[in-house]
Tab-separated table of C-alpha atoms in Angstrom:
chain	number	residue	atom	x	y	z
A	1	UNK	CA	-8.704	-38.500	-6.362
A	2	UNK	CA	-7.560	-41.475	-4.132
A	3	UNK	CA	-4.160	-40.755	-3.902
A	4	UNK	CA	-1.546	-38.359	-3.075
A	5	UNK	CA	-0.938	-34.953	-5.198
A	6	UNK	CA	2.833	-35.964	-6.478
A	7	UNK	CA	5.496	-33.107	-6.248
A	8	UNK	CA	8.653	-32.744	-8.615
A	9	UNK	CA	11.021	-30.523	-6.559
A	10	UNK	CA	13.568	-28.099	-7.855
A	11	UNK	CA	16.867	-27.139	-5.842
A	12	UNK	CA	17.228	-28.389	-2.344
A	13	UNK	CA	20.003	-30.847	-2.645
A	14	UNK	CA	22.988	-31.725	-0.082
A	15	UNK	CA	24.158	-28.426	1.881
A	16	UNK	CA	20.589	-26.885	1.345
A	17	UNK	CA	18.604	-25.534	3.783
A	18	UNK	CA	14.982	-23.985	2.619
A	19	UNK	CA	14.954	-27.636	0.511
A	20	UNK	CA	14.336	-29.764	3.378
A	21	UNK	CA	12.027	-27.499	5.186
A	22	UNK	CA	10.045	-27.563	2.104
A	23	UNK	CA	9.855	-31.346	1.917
A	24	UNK	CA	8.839	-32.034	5.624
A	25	UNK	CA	6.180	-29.146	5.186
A	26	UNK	CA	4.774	-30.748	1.986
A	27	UNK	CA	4.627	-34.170	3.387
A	28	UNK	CA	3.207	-33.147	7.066
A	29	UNK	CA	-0.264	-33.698	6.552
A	30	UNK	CA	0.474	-37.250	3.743
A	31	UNK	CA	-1.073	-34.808	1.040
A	32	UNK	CA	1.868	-34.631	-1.076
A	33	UNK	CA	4.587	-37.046	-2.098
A	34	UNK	CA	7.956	-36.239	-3.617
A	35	UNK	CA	8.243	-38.189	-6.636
A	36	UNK	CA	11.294	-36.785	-8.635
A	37	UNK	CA	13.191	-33.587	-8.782
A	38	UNK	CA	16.121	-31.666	-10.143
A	39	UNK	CA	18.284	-31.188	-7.260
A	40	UNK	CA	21.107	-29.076	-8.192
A	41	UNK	CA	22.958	-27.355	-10.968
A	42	UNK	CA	25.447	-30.331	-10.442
A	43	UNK	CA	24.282	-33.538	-12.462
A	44	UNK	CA	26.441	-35.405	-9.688
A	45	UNK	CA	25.025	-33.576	-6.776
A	46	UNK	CA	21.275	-33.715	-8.241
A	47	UNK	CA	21.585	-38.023	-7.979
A	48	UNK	CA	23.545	-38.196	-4.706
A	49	UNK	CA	20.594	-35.903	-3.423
A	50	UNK	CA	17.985	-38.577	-4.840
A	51	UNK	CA	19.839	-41.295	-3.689
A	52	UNK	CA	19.969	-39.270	-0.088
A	53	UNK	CA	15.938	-39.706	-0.625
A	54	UNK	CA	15.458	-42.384	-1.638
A	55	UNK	CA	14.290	-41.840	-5.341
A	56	UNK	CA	14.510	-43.537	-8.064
A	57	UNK	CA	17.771	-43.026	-10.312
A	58	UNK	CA	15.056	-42.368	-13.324
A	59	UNK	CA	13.222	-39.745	-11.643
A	60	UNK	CA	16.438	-37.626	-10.711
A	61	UNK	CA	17.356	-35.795	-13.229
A	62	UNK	CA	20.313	-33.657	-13.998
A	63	UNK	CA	18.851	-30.399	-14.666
A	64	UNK	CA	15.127	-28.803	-14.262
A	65	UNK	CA	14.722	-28.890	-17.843
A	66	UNK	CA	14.806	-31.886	-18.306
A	67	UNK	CA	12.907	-32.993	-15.530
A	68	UNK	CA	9.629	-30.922	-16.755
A	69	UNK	CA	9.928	-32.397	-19.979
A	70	UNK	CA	10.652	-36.608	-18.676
A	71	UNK	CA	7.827	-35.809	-16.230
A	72	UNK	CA	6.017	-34.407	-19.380
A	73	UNK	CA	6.409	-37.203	-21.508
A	74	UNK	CA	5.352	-40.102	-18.744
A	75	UNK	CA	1.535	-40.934	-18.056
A	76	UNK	CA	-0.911	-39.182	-16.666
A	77	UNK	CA	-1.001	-41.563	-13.564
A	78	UNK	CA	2.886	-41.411	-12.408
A	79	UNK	CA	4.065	-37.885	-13.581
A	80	UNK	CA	4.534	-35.482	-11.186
A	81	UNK	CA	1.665	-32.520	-10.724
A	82	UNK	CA	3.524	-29.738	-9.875
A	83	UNK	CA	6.746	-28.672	-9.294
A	84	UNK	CA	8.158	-26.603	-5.882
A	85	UNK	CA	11.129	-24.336	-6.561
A	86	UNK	CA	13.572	-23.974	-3.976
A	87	UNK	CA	16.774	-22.314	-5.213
A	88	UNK	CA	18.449	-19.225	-4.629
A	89	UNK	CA	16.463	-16.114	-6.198
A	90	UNK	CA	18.044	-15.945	-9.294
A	91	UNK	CA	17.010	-19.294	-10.321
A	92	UNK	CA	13.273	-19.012	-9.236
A	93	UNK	CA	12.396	-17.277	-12.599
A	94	UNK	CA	12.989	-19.960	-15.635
A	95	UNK	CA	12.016	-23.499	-13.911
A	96	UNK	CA	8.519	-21.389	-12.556
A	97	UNK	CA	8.409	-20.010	-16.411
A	98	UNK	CA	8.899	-23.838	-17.639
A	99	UNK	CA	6.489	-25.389	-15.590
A	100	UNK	CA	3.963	-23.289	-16.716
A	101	UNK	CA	4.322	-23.476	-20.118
A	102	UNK	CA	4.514	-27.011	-20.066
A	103	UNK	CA	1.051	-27.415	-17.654
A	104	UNK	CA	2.592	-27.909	-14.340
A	105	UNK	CA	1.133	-25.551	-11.280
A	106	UNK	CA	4.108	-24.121	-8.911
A	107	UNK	CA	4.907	-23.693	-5.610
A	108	UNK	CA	7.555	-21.103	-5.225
A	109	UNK	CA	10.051	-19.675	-1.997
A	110	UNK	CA	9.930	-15.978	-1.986
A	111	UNK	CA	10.726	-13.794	-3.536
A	112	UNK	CA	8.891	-14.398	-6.416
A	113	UNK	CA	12.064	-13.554	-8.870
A	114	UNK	CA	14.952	-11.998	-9.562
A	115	UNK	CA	13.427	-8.519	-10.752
A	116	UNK	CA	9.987	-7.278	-11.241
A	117	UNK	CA	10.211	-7.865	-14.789
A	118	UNK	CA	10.325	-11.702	-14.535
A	119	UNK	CA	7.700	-11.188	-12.052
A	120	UNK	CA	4.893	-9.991	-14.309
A	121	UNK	CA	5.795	-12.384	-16.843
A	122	UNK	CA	5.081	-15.149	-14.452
A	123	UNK	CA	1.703	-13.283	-13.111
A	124	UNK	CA	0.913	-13.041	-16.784
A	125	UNK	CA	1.934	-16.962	-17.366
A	126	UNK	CA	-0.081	-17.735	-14.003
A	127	UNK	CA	-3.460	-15.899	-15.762
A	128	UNK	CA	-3.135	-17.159	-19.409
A	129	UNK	CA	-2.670	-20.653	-18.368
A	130	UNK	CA	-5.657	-20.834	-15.057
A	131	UNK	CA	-2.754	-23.415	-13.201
A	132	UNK	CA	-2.172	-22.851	-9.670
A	133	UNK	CA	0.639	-20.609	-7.876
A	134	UNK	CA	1.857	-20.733	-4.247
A	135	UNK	CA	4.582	-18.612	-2.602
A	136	UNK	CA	5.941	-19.448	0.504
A	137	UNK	CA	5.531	-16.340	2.565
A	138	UNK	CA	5.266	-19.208	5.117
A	139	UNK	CA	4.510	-16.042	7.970
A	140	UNK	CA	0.620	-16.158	7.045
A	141	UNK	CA	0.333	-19.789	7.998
A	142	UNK	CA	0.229	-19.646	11.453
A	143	UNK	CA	-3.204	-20.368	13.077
A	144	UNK	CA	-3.004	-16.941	15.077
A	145	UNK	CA	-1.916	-15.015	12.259
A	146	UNK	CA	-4.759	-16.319	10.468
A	147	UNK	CA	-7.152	-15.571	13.754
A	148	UNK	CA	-5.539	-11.745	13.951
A	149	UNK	CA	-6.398	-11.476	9.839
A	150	UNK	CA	-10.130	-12.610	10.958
A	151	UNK	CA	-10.827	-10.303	13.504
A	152	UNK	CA	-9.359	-7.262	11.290
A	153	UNK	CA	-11.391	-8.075	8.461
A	154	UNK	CA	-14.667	-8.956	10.559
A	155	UNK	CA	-14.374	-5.358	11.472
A	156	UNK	CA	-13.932	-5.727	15.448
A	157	UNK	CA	-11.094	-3.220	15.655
A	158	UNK	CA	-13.063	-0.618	13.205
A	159	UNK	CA	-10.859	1.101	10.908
A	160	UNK	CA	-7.416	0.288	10.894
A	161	UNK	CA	-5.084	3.702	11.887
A	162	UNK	CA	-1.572	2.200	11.981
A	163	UNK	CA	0.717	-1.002	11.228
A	164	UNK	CA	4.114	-1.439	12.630
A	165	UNK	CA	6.079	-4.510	11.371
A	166	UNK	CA	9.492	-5.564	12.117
A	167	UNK	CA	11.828	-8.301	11.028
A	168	UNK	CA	14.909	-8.068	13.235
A	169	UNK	CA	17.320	-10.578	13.010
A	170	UNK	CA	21.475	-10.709	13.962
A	171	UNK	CA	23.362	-13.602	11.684
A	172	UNK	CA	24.764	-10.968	9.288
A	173	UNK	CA	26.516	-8.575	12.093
A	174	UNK	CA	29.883	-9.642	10.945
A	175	UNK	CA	31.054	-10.520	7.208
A	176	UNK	CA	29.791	-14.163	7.314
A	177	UNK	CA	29.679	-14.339	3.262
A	178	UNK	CA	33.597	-13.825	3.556
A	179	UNK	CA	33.811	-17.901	5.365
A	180	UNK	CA	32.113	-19.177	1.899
A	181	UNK	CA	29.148	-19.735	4.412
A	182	UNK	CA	27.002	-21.188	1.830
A	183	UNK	CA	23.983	-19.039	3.237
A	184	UNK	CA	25.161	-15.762	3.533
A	185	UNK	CA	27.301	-16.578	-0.090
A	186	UNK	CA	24.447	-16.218	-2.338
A	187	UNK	CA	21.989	-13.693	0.248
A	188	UNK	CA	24.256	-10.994	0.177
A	189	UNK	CA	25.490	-11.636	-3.880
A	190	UNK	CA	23.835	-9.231	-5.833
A	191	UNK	CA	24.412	-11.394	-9.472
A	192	UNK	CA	21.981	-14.311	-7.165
A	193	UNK	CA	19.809	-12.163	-4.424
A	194	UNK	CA	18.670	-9.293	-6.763
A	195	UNK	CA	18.697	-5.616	-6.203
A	196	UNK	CA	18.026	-5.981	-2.246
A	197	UNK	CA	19.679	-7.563	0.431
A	198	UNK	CA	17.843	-7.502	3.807
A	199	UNK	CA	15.025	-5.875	2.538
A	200	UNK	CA	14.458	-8.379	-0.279
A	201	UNK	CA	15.181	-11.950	2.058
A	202	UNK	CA	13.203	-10.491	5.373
A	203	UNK	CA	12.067	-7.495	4.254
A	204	UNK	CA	9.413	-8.795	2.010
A	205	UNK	CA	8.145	-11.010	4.748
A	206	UNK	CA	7.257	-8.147	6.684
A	207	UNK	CA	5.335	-6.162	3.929
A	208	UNK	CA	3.662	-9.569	3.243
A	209	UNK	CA	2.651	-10.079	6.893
A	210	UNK	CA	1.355	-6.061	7.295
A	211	UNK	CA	-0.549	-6.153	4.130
A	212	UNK	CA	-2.075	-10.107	4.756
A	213	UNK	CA	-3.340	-9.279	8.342
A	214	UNK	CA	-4.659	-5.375	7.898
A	215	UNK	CA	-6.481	-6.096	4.425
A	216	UNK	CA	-4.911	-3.259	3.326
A	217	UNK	CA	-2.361	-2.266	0.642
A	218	UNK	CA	1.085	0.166	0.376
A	219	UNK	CA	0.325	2.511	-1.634
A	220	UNK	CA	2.948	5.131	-0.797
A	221	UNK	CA	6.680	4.663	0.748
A	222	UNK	CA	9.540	6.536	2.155
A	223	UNK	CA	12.897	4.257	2.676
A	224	UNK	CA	16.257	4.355	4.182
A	225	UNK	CA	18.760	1.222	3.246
A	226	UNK	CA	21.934	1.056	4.683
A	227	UNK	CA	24.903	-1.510	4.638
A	228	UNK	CA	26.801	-1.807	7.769
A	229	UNK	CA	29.030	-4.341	7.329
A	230	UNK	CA	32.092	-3.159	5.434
A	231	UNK	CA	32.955	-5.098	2.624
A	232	UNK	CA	29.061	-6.254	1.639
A	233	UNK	CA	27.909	-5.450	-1.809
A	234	UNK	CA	23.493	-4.903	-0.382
A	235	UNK	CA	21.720	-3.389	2.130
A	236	UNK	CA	21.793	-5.330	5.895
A	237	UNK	CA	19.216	-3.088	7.208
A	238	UNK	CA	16.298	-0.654	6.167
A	239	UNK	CA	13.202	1.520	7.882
A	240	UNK	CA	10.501	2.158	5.684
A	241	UNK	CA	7.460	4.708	6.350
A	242	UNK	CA	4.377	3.166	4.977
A	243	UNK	CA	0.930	4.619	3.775
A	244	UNK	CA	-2.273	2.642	2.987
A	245	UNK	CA	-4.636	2.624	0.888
A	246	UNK	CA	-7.148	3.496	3.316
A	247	UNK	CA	-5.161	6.494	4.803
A	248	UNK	CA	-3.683	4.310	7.350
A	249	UNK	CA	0.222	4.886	8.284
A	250	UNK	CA	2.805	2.069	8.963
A	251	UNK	CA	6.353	1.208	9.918
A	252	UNK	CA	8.270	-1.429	8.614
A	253	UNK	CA	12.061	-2.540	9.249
A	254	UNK	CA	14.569	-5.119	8.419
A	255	UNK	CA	17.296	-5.565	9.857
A	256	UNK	CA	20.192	-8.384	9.536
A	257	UNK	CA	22.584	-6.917	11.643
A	258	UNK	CA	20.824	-6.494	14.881
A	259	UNK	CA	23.282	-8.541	17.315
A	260	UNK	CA	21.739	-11.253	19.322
A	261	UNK	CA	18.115	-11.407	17.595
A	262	UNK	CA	16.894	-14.204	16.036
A	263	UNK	CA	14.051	-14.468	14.377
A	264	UNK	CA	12.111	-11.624	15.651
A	265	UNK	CA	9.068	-10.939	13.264
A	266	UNK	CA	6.824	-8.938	15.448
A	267	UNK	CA	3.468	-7.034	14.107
A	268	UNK	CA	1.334	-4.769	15.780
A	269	UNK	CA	-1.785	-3.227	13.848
A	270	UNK	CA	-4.253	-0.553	15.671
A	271	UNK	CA	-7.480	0.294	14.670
A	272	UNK	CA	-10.516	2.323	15.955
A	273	UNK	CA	-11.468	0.453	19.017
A	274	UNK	CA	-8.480	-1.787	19.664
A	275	UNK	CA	-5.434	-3.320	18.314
A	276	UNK	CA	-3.382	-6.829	18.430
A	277	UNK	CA	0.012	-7.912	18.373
A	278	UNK	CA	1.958	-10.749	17.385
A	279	UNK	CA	5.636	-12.085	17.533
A	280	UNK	CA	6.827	-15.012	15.251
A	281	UNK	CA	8.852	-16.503	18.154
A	282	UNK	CA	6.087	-16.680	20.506
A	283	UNK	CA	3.576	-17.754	17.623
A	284	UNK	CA	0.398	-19.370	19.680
A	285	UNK	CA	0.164	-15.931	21.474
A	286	UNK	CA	-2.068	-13.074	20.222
A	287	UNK	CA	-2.171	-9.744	22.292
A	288	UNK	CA	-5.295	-8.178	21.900
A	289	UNK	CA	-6.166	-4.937	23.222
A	290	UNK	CA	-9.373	-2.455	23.356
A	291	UNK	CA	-10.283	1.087	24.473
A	292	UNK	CA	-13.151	0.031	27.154
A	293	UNK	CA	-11.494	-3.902	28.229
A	294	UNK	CA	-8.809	-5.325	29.751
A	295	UNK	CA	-6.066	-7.123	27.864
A	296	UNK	CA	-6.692	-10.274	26.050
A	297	UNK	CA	-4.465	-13.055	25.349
A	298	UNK	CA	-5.674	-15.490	22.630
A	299	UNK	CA	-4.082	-18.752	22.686
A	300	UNK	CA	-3.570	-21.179	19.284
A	301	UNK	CA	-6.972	-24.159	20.150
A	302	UNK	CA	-8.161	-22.506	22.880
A	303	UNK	CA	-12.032	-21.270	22.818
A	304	UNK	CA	-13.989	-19.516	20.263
A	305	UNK	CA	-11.505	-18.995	17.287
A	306	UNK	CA	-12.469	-18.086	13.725
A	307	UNK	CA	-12.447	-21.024	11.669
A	308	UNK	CA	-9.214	-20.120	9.709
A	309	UNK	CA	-7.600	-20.113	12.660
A	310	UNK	CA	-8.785	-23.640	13.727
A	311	UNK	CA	-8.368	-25.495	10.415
A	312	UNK	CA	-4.919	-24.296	10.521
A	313	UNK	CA	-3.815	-26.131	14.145
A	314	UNK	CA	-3.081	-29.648	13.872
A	315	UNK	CA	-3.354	-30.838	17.797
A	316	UNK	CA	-4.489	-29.748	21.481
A	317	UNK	CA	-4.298	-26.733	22.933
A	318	UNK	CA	-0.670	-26.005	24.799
A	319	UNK	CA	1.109	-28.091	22.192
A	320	UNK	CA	3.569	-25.203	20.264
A	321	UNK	CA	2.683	-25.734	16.803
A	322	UNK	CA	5.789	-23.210	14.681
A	323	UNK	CA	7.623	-23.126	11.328
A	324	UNK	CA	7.215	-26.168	10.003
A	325	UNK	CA	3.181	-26.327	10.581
A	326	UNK	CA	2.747	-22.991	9.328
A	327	UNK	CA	4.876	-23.557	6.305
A	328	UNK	CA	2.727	-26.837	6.026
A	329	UNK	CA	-0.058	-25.144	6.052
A	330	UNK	CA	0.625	-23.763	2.969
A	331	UNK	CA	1.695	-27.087	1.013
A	332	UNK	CA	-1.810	-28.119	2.519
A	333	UNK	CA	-3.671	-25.470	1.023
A	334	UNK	CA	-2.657	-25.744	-1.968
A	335	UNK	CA	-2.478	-29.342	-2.391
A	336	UNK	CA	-6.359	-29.449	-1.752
A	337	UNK	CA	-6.797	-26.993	-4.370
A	338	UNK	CA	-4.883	-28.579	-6.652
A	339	UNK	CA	-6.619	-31.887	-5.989
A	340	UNK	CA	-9.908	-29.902	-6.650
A	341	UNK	CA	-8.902	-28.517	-9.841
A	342	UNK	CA	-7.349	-32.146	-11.164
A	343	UNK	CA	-10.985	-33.144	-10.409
A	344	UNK	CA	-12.689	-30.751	-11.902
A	345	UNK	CA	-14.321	-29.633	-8.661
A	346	UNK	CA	-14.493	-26.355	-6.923
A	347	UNK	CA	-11.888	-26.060	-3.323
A	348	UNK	CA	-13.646	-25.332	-0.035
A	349	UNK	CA	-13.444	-21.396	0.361
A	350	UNK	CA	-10.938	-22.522	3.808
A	351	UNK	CA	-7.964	-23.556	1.407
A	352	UNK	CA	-7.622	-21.199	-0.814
A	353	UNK	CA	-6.598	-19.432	1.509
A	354	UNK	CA	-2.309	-18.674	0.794
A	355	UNK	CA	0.514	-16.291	-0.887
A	356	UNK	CA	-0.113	-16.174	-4.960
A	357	UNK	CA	1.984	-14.844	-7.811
A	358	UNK	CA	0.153	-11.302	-6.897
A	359	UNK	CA	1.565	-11.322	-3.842
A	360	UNK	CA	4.850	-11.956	-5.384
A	361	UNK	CA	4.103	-9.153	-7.777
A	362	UNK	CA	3.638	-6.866	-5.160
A	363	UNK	CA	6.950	-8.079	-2.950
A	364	UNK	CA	9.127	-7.198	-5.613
A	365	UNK	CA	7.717	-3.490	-6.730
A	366	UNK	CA	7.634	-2.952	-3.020
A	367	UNK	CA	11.758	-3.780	-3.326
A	368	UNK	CA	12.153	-1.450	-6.440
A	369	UNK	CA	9.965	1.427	-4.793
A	370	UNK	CA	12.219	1.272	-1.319
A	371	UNK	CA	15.288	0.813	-3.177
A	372	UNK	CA	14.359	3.869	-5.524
A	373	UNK	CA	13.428	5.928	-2.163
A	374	UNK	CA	16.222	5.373	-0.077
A	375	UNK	CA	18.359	6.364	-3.447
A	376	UNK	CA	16.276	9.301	-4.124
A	377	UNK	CA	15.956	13.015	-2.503
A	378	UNK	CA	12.370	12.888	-2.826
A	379	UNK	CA	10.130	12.053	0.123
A	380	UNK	CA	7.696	9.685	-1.085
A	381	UNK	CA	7.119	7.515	-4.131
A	382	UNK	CA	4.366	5.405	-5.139
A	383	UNK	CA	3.937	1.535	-5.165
């Protein structure tokens, strides 16, 4: 295929935030175009958000519907090839169902949906129609992420023992949603977020990040949710106790109302003969440590790194590559897939390599299982 792989987008229009970081991801690496889209629940809004972009008036359209089925209807060589869904959570579920059904592959912002129900419909979609299916859990694209995942699964750290993964951030400490802060509005909403507050926005990125790097999977979980703020209708923070399915142990927490944090995704996994750690904020750093060596820092470009690692930095050494190139990393994986499947050709092993509607599946039962633990007296329940 001598062009680019053309993306319809759902959401993201004026006021959005996710929507734009979706669009300079997609477009980072001149893989993927934005040809169309549906931007908002608002006809009006939708075409001021084209116009914004520079679209076409006839490839705006004034609800997802009817997008899918205009792009449908126009030739093979202008439609669009797949559609990215960026709305709140409650709308991920029927434009991802849609797009399916009517042969378009998806790229998706986590969570997957708005309950695990709509999830395994979609998983079930995903299988019964062979189309492709990205989630942004936009964590696993960074380069040293991808280099800690490696070394894990290449065995150098032997068996892993323990995973500790935290997602500590502060912009909920006070009743934000109360301003109409169009942000915190629809997080902390349960009729839009879903059954979780922090633990479904950031909490899921951490379960994501613990299972991508260790190889392993939750198997059993004991949680505690709690809401802080007075006045908010979900959970601003949560600890979770985490067991593997290799006997392993883990702690994960989320917390929105830890004053003066950021974005502090940190991970640290230990195995036999060593661990690493890594913090989203400092993201070309990986700590590496073993029983019989010194401490090693690993550095995003620099020496001997496993090739996932390397495809997924962009330029030299000492350069910080962050969010966007990570989340880009993503778009980029897929898009080569995509282009491999539209040609009838088989993807290079290196870019197949991102979040899938399993991983969704398994975000949102790990959201009913801690939500049904922290409610419950009984210690442990199954994922």
């Amino acid at each position: 295929m001598s062009r680019k792989i053309r993306m319809g987008m759902v959401g993201g229009g004026r006021g959005a935030f996710i929507g734009a970081v979706h669009r300079m991801a997609a477009t980072l690496d001149g893989e993927i175009e934005l040809v169309c889209g549906a931007f908002s629940s608002d006809p009006e809004k939708s075409k001021a958000s084209g116009a914004d972009l520079y679209l076409p008036p006839d490839r705006v359209y004034g609800s997802f519907g009817e997008m899918i089925l205009k792009e449908k209807a126009l030739p093979e060589g202008k439609r669009m090839d797949f559609v990215s869904i960026v709305t709140p959570n409650h709308v991920h579920f029927p434009p991802a169902k849609m797009a399916l059904e009517n042969g378009f592959s998806v790229v998706c912002d986590k969570p997957l949906s708005f309950n695990t129900d709509e999830a395994l419909e979609l998983q079930q979609l995903v299988e019964s129609t062979g189309l492709l299916f990205a989630l942004t859990h936009n964590y696993t694209g960074y380069p040293m992420v991808k280099q800690a995942r490696a070394m894990v699964r290449n065995g150098e750290f032997g068996a892993i023992r323990k995973v500790i993964v935290a997602y500590p951030q502060g912009w909920l400490s006070t009743r934000l949603e109360a301003t109409n802060q169009k942000q915190a509005s629809w997080r902390t909403d349960p009729k839009r977020s879903g059954a979780a507050g922090a633990m479904g926005d950031i909490g899921t990125h951490a379960e994501n990040l613990a299972e991508y790097i260790s190889g392993l999977r939750i198997t059993k979980l004991c949680a505690d949710l709690h809401t802080f703020v007075e006045g908010r209708q979900l959970d601003d923070d949560g600890s979770v106790l985490l067991r593997f399915d290799n006997g392993a142990r883990g702690i994960l927490y989320a917390t929105q109302v830890a004053a003066g944090e950021e974005n502090a995704l940190h991970i640290r996994v230990y195995g036999e003969k060593g661990g690493l750690e890594w913090h989203q904020m400092y993201p070309n750093d990986l700590k590496v440590r073993w029983l019989d060596k010194p401490e090693q820092l690993l550095r995003t470009g620099v020496g001997d790194l496993y090739p996932a690692a390397q495809s997924a930095a962009r330029i030299p050494a000492g350069h910080p590559e962050g969010y966007l190139e990570a989340f880009a990393n993503i778009y980029r994986n897929f898009a080569h897939c995509l282009r491999a499947k539209l040609s009838g050709q088989k993807a290079d092993p290196v870019y197949e390599d991102f979040p899938t509607v399993e991983d969704g599946v398994r975000g949102m039962k790990f959201i009913d299982r801690v939500i049904e633990s922290s409610e419950s007296d009984q210690k442990w329940l199954p994922v």
